[in-house]
mmCIF file of C-alpha atoms in Angstrom:
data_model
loop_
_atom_site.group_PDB
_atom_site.id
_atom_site.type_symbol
_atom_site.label_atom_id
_atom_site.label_comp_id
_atom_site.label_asym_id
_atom_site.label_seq_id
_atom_site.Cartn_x
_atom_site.Cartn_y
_atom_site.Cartn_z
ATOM 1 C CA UNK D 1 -41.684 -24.427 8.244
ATOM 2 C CA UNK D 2 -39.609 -24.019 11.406
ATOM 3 C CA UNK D 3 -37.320 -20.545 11.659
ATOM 4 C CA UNK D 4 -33.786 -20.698 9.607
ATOM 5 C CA UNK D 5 -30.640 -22.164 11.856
ATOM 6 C CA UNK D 6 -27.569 -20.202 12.162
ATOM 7 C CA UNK D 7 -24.689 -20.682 13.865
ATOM 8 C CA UNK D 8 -21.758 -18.559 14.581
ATOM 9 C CA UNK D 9 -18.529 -20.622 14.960
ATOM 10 C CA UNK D 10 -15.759 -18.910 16.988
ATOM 11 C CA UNK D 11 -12.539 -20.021 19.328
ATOM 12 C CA UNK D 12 -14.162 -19.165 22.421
ATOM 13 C CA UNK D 13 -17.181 -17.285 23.291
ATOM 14 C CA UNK D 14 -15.607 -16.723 26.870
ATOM 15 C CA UNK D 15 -12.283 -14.599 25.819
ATOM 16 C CA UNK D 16 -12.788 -10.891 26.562
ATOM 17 C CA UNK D 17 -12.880 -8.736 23.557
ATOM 18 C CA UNK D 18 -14.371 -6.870 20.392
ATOM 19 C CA UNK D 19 -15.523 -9.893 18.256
ATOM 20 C CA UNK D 20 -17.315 -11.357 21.386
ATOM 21 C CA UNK D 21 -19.192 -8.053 21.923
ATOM 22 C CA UNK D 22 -20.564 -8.253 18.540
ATOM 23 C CA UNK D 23 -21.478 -12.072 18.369
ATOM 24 C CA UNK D 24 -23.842 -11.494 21.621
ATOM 25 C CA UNK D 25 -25.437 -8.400 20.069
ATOM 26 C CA UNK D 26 -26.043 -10.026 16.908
ATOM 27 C CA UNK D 27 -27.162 -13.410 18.515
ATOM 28 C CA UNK D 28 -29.486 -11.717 20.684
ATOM 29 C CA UNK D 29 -30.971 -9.348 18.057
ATOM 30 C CA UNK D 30 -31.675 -12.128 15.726
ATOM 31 C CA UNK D 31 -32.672 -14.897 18.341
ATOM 32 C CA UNK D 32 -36.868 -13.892 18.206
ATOM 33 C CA UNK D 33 -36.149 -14.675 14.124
ATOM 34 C CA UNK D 34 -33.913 -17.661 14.122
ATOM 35 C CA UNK D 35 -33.023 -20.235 15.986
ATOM 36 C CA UNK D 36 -29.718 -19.113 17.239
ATOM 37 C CA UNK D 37 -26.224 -20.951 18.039
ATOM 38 C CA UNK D 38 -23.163 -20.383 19.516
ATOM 39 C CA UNK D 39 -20.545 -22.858 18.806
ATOM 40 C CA UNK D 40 -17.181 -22.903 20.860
ATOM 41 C CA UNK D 41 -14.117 -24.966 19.618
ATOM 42 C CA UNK D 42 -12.946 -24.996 23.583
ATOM 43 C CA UNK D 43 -13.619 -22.629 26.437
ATOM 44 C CA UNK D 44 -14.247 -22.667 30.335
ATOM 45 C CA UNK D 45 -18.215 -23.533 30.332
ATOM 46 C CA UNK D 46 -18.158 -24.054 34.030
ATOM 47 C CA UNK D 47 -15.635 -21.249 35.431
ATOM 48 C CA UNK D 48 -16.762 -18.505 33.354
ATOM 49 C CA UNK D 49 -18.967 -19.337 30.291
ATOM 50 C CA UNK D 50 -19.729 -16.364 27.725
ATOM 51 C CA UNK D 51 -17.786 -12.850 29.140
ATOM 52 C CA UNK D 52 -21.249 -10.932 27.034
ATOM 53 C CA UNK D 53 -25.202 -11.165 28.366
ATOM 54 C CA UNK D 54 -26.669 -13.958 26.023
ATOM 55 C CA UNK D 55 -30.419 -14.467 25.487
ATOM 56 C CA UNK D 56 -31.707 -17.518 26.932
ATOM 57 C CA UNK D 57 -33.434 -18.535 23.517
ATOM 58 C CA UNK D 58 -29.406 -18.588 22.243
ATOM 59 C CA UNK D 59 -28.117 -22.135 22.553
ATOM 60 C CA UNK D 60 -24.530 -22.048 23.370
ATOM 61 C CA UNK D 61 -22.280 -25.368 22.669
ATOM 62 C CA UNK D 62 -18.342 -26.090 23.134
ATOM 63 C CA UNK D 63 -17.020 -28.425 21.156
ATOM 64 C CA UNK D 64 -14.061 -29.060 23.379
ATOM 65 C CA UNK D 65 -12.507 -27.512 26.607
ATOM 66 C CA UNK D 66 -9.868 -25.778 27.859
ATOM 67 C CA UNK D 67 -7.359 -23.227 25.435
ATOM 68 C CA UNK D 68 -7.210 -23.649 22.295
ATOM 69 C CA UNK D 69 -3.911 -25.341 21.271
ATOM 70 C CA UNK D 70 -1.486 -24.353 17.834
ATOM 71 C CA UNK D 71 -3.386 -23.523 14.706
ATOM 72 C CA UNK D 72 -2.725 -26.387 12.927
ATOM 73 C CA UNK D 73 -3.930 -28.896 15.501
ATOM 74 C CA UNK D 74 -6.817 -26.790 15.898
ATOM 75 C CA UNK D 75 -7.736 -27.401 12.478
ATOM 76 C CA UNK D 76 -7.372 -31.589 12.735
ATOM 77 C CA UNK D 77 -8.906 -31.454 16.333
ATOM 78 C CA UNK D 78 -11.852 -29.118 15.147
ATOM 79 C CA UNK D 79 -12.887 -30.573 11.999
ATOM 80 C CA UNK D 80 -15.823 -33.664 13.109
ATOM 81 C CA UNK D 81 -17.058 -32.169 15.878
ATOM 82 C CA UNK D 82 -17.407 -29.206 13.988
ATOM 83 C CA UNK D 83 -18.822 -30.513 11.073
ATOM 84 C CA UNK D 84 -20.812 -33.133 12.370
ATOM 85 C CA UNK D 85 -22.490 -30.535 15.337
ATOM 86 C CA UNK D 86 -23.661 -28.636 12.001
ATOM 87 C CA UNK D 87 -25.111 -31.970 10.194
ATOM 88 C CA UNK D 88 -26.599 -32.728 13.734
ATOM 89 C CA UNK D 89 -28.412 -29.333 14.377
ATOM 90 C CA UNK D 90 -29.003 -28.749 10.833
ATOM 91 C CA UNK D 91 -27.589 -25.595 10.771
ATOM 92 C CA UNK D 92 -28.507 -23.400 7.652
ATOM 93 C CA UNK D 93 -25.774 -20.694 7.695
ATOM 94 C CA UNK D 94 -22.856 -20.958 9.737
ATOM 95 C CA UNK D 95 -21.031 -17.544 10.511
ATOM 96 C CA UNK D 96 -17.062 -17.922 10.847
ATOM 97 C CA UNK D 97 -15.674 -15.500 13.593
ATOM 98 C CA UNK D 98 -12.900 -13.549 12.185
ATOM 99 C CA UNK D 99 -9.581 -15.186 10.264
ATOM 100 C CA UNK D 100 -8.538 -17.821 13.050
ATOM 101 C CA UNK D 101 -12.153 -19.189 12.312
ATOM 102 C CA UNK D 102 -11.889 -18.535 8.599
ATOM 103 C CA UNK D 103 -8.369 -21.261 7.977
ATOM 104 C CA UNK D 104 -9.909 -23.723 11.179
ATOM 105 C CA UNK D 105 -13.087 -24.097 9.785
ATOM 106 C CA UNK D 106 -11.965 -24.314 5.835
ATOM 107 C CA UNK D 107 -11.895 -28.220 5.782
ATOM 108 C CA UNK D 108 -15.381 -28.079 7.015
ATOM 109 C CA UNK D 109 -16.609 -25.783 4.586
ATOM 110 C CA UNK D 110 -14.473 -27.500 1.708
ATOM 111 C CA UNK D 111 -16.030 -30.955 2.727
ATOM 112 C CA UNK D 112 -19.357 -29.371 2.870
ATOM 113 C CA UNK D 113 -18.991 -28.087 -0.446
ATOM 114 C CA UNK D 114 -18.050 -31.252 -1.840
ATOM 115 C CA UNK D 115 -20.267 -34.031 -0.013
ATOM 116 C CA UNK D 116 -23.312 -31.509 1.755
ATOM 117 C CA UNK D 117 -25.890 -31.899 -1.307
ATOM 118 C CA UNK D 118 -28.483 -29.627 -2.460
ATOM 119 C CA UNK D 119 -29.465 -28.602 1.352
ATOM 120 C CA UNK D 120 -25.425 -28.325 2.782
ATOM 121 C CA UNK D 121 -24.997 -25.846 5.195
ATOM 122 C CA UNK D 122 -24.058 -21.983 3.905
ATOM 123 C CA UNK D 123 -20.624 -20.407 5.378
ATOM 124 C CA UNK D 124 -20.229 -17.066 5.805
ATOM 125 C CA UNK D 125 -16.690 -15.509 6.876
ATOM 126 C CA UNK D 126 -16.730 -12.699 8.913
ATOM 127 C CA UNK D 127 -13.950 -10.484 9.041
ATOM 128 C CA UNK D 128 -13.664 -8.209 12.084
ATOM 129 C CA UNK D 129 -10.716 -6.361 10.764
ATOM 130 C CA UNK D 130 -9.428 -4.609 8.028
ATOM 131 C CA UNK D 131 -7.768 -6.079 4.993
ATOM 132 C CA UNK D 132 -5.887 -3.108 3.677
ATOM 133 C CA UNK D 133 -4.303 -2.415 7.558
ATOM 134 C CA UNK D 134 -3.199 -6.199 7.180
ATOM 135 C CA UNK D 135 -1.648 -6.680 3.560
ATOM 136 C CA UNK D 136 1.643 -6.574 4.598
ATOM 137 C CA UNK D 137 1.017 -9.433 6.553
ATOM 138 C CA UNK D 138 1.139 -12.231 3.312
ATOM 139 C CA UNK D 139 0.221 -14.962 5.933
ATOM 140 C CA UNK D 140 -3.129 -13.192 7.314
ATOM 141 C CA UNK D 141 -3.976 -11.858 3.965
ATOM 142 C CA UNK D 142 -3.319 -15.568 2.654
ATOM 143 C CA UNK D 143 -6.367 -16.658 5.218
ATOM 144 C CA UNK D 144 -8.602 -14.106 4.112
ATOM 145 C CA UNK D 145 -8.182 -14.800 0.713
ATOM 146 C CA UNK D 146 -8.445 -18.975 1.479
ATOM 147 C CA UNK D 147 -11.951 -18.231 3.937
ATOM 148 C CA UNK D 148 -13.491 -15.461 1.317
ATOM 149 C CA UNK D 149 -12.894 -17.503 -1.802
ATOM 150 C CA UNK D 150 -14.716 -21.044 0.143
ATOM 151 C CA UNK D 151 -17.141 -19.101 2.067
ATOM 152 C CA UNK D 152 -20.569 -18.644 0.200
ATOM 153 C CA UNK D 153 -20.474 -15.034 1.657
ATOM 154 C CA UNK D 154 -17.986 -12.690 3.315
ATOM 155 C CA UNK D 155 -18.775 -9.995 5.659
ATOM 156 C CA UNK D 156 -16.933 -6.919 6.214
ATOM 157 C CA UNK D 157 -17.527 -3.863 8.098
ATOM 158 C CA UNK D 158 -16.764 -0.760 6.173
ATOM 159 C CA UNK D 159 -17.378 -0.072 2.283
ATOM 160 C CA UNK D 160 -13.770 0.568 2.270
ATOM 161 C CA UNK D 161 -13.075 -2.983 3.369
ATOM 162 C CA UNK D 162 -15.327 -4.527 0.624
ATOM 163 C CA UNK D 163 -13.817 -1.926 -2.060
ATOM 164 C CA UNK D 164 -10.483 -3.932 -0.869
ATOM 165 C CA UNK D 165 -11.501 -7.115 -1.191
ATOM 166 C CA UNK D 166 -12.690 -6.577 -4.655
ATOM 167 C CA UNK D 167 -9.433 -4.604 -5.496
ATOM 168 C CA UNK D 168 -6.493 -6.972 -3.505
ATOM 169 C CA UNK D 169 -8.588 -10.239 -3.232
ATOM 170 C CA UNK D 170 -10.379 -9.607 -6.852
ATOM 171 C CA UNK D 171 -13.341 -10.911 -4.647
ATOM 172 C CA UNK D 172 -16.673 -10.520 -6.764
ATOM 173 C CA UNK D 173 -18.731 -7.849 -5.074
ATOM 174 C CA UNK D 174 -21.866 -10.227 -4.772
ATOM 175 C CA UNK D 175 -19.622 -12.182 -2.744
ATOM 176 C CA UNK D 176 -19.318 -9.209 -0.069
ATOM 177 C CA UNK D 177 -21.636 -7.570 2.156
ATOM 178 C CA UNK D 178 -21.322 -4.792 3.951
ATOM 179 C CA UNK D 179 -22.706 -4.757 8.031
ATOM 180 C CA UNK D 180 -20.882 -2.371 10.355
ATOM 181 C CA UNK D 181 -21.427 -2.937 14.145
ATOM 182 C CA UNK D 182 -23.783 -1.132 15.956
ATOM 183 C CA UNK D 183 -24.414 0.208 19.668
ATOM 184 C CA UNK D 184 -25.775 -1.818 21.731
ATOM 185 C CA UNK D 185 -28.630 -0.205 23.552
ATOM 186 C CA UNK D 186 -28.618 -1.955 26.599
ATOM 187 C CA UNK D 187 -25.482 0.171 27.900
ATOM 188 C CA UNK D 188 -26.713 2.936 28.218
ATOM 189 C CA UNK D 189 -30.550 3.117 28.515
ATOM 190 C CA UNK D 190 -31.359 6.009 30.249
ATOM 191 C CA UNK D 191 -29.477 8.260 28.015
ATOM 192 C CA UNK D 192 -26.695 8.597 30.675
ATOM 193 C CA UNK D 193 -24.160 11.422 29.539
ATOM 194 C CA UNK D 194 -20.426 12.070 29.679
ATOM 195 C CA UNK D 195 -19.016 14.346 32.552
ATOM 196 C CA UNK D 196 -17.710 16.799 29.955
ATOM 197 C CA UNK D 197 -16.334 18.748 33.203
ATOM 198 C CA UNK D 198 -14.446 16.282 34.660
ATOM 199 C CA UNK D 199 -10.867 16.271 34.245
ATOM 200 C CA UNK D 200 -10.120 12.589 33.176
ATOM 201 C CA UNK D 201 -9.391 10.619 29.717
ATOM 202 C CA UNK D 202 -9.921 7.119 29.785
ATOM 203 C CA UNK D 203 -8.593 4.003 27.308
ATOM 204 C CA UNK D 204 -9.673 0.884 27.186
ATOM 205 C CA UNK D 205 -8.449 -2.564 25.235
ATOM 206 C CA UNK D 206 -6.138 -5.138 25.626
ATOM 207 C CA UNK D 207 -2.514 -4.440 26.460
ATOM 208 C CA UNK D 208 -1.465 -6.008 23.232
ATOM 209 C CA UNK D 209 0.829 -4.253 20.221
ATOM 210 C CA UNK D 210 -1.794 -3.635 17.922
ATOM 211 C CA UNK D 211 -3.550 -1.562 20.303
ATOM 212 C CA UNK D 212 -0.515 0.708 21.150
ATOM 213 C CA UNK D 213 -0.372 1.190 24.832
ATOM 214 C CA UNK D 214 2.932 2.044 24.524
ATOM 215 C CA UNK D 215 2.071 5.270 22.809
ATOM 216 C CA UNK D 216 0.458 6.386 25.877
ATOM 217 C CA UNK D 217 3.254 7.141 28.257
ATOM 218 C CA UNK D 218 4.739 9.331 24.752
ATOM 219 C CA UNK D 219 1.765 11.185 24.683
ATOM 220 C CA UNK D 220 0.960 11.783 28.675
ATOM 221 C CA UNK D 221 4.924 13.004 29.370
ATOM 222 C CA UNK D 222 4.110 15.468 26.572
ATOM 223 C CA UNK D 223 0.337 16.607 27.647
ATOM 224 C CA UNK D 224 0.873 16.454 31.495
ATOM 225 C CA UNK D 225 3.418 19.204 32.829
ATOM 226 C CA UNK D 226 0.624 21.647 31.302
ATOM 227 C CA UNK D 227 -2.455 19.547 32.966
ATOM 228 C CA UNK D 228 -1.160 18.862 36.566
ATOM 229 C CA UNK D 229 -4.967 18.389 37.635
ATOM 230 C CA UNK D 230 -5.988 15.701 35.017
ATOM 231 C CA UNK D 231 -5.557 11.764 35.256
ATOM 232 C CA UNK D 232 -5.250 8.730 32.512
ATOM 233 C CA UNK D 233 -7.058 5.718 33.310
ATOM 234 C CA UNK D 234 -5.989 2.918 31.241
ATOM 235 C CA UNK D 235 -8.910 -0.451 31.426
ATOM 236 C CA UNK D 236 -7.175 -3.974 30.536
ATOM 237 C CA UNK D 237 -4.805 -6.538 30.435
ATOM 238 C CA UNK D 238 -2.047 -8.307 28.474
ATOM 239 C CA UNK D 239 1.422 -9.037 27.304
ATOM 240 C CA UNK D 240 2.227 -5.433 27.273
ATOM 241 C CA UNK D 241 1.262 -4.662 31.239
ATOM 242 C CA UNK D 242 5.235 -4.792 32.160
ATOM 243 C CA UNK D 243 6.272 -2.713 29.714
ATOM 244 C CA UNK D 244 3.826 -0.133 30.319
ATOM 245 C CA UNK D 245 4.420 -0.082 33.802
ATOM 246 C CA UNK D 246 7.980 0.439 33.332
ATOM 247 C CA UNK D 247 7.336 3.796 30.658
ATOM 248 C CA UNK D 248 4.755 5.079 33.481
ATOM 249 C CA UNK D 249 7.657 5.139 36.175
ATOM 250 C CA UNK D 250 10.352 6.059 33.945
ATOM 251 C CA UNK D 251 8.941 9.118 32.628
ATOM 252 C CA UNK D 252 7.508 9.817 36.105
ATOM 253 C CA UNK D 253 3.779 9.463 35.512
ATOM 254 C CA UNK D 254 2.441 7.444 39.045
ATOM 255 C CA UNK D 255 0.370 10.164 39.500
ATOM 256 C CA UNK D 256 -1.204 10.896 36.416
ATOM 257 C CA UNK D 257 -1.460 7.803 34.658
ATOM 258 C CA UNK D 258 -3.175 4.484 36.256
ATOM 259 C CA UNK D 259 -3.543 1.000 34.622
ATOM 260 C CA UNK D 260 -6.528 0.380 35.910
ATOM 261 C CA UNK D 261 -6.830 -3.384 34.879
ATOM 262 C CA UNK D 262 -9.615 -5.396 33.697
ATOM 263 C CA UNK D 263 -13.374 -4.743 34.336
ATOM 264 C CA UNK D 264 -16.731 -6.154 33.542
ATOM 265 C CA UNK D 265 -18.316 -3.030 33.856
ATOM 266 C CA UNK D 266 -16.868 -0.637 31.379
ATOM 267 C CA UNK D 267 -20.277 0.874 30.661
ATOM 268 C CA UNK D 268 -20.480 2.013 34.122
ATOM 269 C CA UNK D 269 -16.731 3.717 33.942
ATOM 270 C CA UNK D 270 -17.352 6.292 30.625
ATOM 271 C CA UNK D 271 -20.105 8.814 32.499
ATOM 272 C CA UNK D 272 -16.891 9.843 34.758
ATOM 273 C CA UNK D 273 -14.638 10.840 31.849
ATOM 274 C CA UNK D 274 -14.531 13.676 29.585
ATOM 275 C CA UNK D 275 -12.322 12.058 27.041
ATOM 276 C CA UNK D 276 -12.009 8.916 25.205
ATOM 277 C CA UNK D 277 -8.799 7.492 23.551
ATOM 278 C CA UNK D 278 -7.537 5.311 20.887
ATOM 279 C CA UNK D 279 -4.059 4.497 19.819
ATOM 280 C CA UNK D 280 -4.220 1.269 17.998
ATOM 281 C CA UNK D 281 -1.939 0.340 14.908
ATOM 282 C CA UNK D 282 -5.306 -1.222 13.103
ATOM 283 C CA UNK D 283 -9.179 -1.045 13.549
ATOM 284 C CA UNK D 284 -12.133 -2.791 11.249
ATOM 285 C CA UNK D 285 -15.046 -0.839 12.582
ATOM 286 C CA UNK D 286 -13.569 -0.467 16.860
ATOM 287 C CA UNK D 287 -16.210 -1.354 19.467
ATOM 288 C CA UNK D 288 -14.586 1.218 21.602
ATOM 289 C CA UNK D 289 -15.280 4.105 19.666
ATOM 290 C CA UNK D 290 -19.051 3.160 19.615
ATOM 291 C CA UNK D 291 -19.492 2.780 23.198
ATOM 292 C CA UNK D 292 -18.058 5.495 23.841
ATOM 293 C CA UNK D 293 -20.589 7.509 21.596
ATOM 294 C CA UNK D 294 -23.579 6.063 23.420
ATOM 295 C CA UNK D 295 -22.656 8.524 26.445
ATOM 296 C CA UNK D 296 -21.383 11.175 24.346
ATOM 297 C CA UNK D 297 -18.205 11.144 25.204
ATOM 298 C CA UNK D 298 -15.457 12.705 22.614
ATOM 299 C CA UNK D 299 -12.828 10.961 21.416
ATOM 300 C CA UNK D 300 -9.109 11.343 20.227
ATOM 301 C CA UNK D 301 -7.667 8.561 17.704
ATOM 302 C CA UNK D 302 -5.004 8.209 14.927
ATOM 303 C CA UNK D 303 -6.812 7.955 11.303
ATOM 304 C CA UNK D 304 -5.679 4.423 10.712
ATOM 305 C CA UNK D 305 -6.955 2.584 7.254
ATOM 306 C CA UNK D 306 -10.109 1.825 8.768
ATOM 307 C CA UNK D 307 -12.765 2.063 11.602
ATOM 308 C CA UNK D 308 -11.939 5.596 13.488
ATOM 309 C CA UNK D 309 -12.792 7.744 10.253
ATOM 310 C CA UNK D 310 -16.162 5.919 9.768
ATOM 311 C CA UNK D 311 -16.852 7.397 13.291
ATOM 312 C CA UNK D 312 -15.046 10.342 14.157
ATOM 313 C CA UNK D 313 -15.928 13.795 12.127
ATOM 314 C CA UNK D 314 -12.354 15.178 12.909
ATOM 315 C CA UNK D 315 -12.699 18.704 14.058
ATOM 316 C CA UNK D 316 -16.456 18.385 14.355
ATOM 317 C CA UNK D 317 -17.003 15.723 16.980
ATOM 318 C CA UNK D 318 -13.491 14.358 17.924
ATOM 319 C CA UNK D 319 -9.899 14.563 16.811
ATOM 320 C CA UNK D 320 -8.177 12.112 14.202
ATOM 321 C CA UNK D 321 -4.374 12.267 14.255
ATOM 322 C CA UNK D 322 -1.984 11.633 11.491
ATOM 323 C CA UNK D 323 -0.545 7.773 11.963
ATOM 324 C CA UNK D 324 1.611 8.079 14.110
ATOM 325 C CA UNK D 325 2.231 11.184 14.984
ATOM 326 C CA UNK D 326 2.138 11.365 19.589
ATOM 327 C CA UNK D 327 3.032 14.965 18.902
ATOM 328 C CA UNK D 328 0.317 15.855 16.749
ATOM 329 C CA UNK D 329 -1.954 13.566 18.869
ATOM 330 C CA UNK D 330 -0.492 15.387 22.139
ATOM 331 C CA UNK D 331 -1.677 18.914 20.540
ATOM 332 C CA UNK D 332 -4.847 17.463 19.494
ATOM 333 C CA UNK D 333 -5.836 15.781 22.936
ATOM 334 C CA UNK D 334 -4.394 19.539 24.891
ATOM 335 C CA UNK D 335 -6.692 21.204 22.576
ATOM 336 C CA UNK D 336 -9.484 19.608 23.989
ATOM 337 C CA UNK D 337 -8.315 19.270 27.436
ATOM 338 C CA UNK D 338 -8.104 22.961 27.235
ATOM 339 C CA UNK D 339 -11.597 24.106 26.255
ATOM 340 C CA UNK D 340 -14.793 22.643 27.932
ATOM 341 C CA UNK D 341 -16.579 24.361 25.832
ATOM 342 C CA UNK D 342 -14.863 22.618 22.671
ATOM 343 C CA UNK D 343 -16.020 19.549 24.716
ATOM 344 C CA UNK D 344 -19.466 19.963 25.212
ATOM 345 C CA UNK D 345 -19.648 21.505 21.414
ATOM 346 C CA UNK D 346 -18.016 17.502 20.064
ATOM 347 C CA UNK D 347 -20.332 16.010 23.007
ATOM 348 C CA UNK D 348 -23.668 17.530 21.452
ATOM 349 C CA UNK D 349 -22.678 16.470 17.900
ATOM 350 C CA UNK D 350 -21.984 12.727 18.852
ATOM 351 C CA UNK D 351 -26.424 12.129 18.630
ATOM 352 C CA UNK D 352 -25.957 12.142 15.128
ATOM 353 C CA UNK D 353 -23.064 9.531 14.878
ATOM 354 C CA UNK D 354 -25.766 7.626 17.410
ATOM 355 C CA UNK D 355 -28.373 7.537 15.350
ATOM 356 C CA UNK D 356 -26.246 6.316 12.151
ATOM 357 C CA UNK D 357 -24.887 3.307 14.062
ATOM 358 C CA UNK D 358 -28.339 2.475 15.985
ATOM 359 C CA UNK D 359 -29.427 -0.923 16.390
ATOM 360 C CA UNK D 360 -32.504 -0.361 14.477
ATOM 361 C CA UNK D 361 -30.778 0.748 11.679
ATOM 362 C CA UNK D 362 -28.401 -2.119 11.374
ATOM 363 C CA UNK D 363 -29.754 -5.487 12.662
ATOM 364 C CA UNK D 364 -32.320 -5.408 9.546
ATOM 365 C CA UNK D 365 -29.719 -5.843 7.726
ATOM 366 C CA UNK D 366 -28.280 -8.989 9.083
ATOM 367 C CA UNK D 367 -32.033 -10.426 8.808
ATOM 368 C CA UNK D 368 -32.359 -9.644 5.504
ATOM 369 C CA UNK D 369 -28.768 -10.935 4.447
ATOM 370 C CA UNK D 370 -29.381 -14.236 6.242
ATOM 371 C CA UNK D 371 -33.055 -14.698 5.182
ATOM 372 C CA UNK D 372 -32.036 -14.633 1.569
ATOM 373 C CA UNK D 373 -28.794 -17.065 1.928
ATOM 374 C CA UNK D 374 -30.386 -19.470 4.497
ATOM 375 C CA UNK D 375 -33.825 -19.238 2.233
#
């Protein structure tokens, strides 16, 4: 009997970001177990292929090329290729990547369900996010209840998440499983640490509303006239460049704060800082966060629903500020540019948070949960 077949199906393996991150780490970690696919709808195979390391032993397909168009001619457009590439390959569990994935794929699954036989294909949905930060939202929370309730299984990555699924979605908790993310390894192998002495914060994310670059300028015009000697670099790109270039200049912060722009070597940027930041509107379990904590580097964030509190001890081994509160956050983030000593004190702590969201610790649990569905 050969090895189970998964796939995970997502937009575009190529796009820069916190879903891709994950679907390399778990491909990779489960690739000596199963035999291991990545299925684009479109992408840029030759110009850029996956933005993440994969493992030769992962096959990696595109279904189409180029951007993906408007949602709902994603969904006619994607449905044969994607169903008949899973008939083809004989794919035993397919993995949806996060709610675009979860409504594109759902005639697929629903056909599957209805025509696939005893030995059909298994769907999982995998959420990325965070329900509860999202309810608001009737159209979102409309796809994850539409992908959780055809899905065989849904993932989610914090036992607050599931709780919320059971409570908003009335999901069945057999339904749900809980796998957080975990750190990948490879970043920082040699046990690099943070320069706790140096006398620069760093963020890092796309320049997109949810992530709340705009808060930054707030915050720096508020932390800086007391710090003349410290810098901001910001790492990224997106729709909210302009506009952040234009709070930088008006409240006079050239010199101070730096956008920084996109890079492919992130990993290689934390060791220089002494501070890591988060200002996002919404988190499910935040990638950045994590890395971060593989060189030890403390963080400041606001306590959103989900993602920074699974992480952060506040007042133990980082700050978590009051939603969304830039003056609070301010005084937090002066506190700790004040004290090295405070620094190093979070710094040491972070091996604990390490250990909890180890590889080792984590990737069992993916084998086990897709052992027992594909089996």
């Amino acid at each position: 009997m050969g090895k189970p077949r998964i796939a995970f199906a997502i937009w575009d393996i190529g796009n820069v970001g916190g879903a891709q991150r994950v679907i390399g780490l778990v491909a990779n970690a489960l690739c000596a177990d199963f035999e291991v696919h990545i299925v684009n709808l479109y992408g840029y195979p030759e110009k850029r292929g996956p933005s993440i390391p994969i493992d030769p032993r992962v096959t990696v397909s595109y279904l189409g090329k180029g951007t993906m168009p408007r949602l709902r001619k994603t969904i006619v457009q994607s449905f044969n290729p994607l169903r008949k590439y899973l008939k083809q390959n004989q794919i035993d569990v397919c993995l949806l990547q996060t709610t675009d994935m979860g409504i594109i794929a759902a005639p697929v699954v629903l056909w599957s369900r209805l025509f696939g036989g005893r030995n059909r294909c298994k769907f999982v949905f995998h959420d990325h996010g965070a329900l509860a930060a999202q309810l608001s939202q009737k159209d979102i929370t409309t796809i994850r209840k539409i992908s959780a309730r055809l899905c065989d299984r849904t993932v989610v990555l914090t036992k607050r998440s599931a709780a919320d699924y059971q409570k908003f979605l009335k999901m069945p908790r057999r339904k749900l499983a809980v796998i957080t993310n975990w750190i990948d390894p490879e970043i920082n192998p040699e046990d690099v640490q943070a320069d706790i002495s140096a006398k620069r914060i760093i963020w890092a994310g796309r320049l997109s509303a949810e992530k709340g670059p705009l808060r930054i300028p707030e915050i720096a015009k508020e932390i800086f006239p007391n710090f003349p000697d410290w810098q901001w670099d910001i790492f990224g790109d997106g729709a909210e460049r302009e506009a952040l270039e234009k709070k930088i200049r008006e409240y006079g912060l050239e010199n101070q704060v730096f956008l920084r722009g996109k890079t492919a070597h992130l990993y290689e940027e934390f060791p220089k800082y002494s501070i890591g930041t988060l200002t996002s509107d919404m988190e499910g379990m935040p990638m950045f966060l994590l890395e971060a904590t593989a060189f030890s580097l403390p963080c400041v964030s606001f306590d959103v629903v989900t993602g920074p509190n699974e992480i952060i001890a506040d007042g133990q081994d980082g700050f978590l500020v009051k939603p969304f509160d830039t003056h609070l956050y301010a005084r937090n983030l002066q506190h700790l540019m004040a004290s090295q000593e405070l620094r190093e004190e979070f710094s040491k702590r972070q091996r604990l948070v390490k250990e909890k969201f180890s590889m080792q610790k984590i990737a069992p649990l993916w084998r086990r949960f897709l052992s027992e569905l594909a089996g």
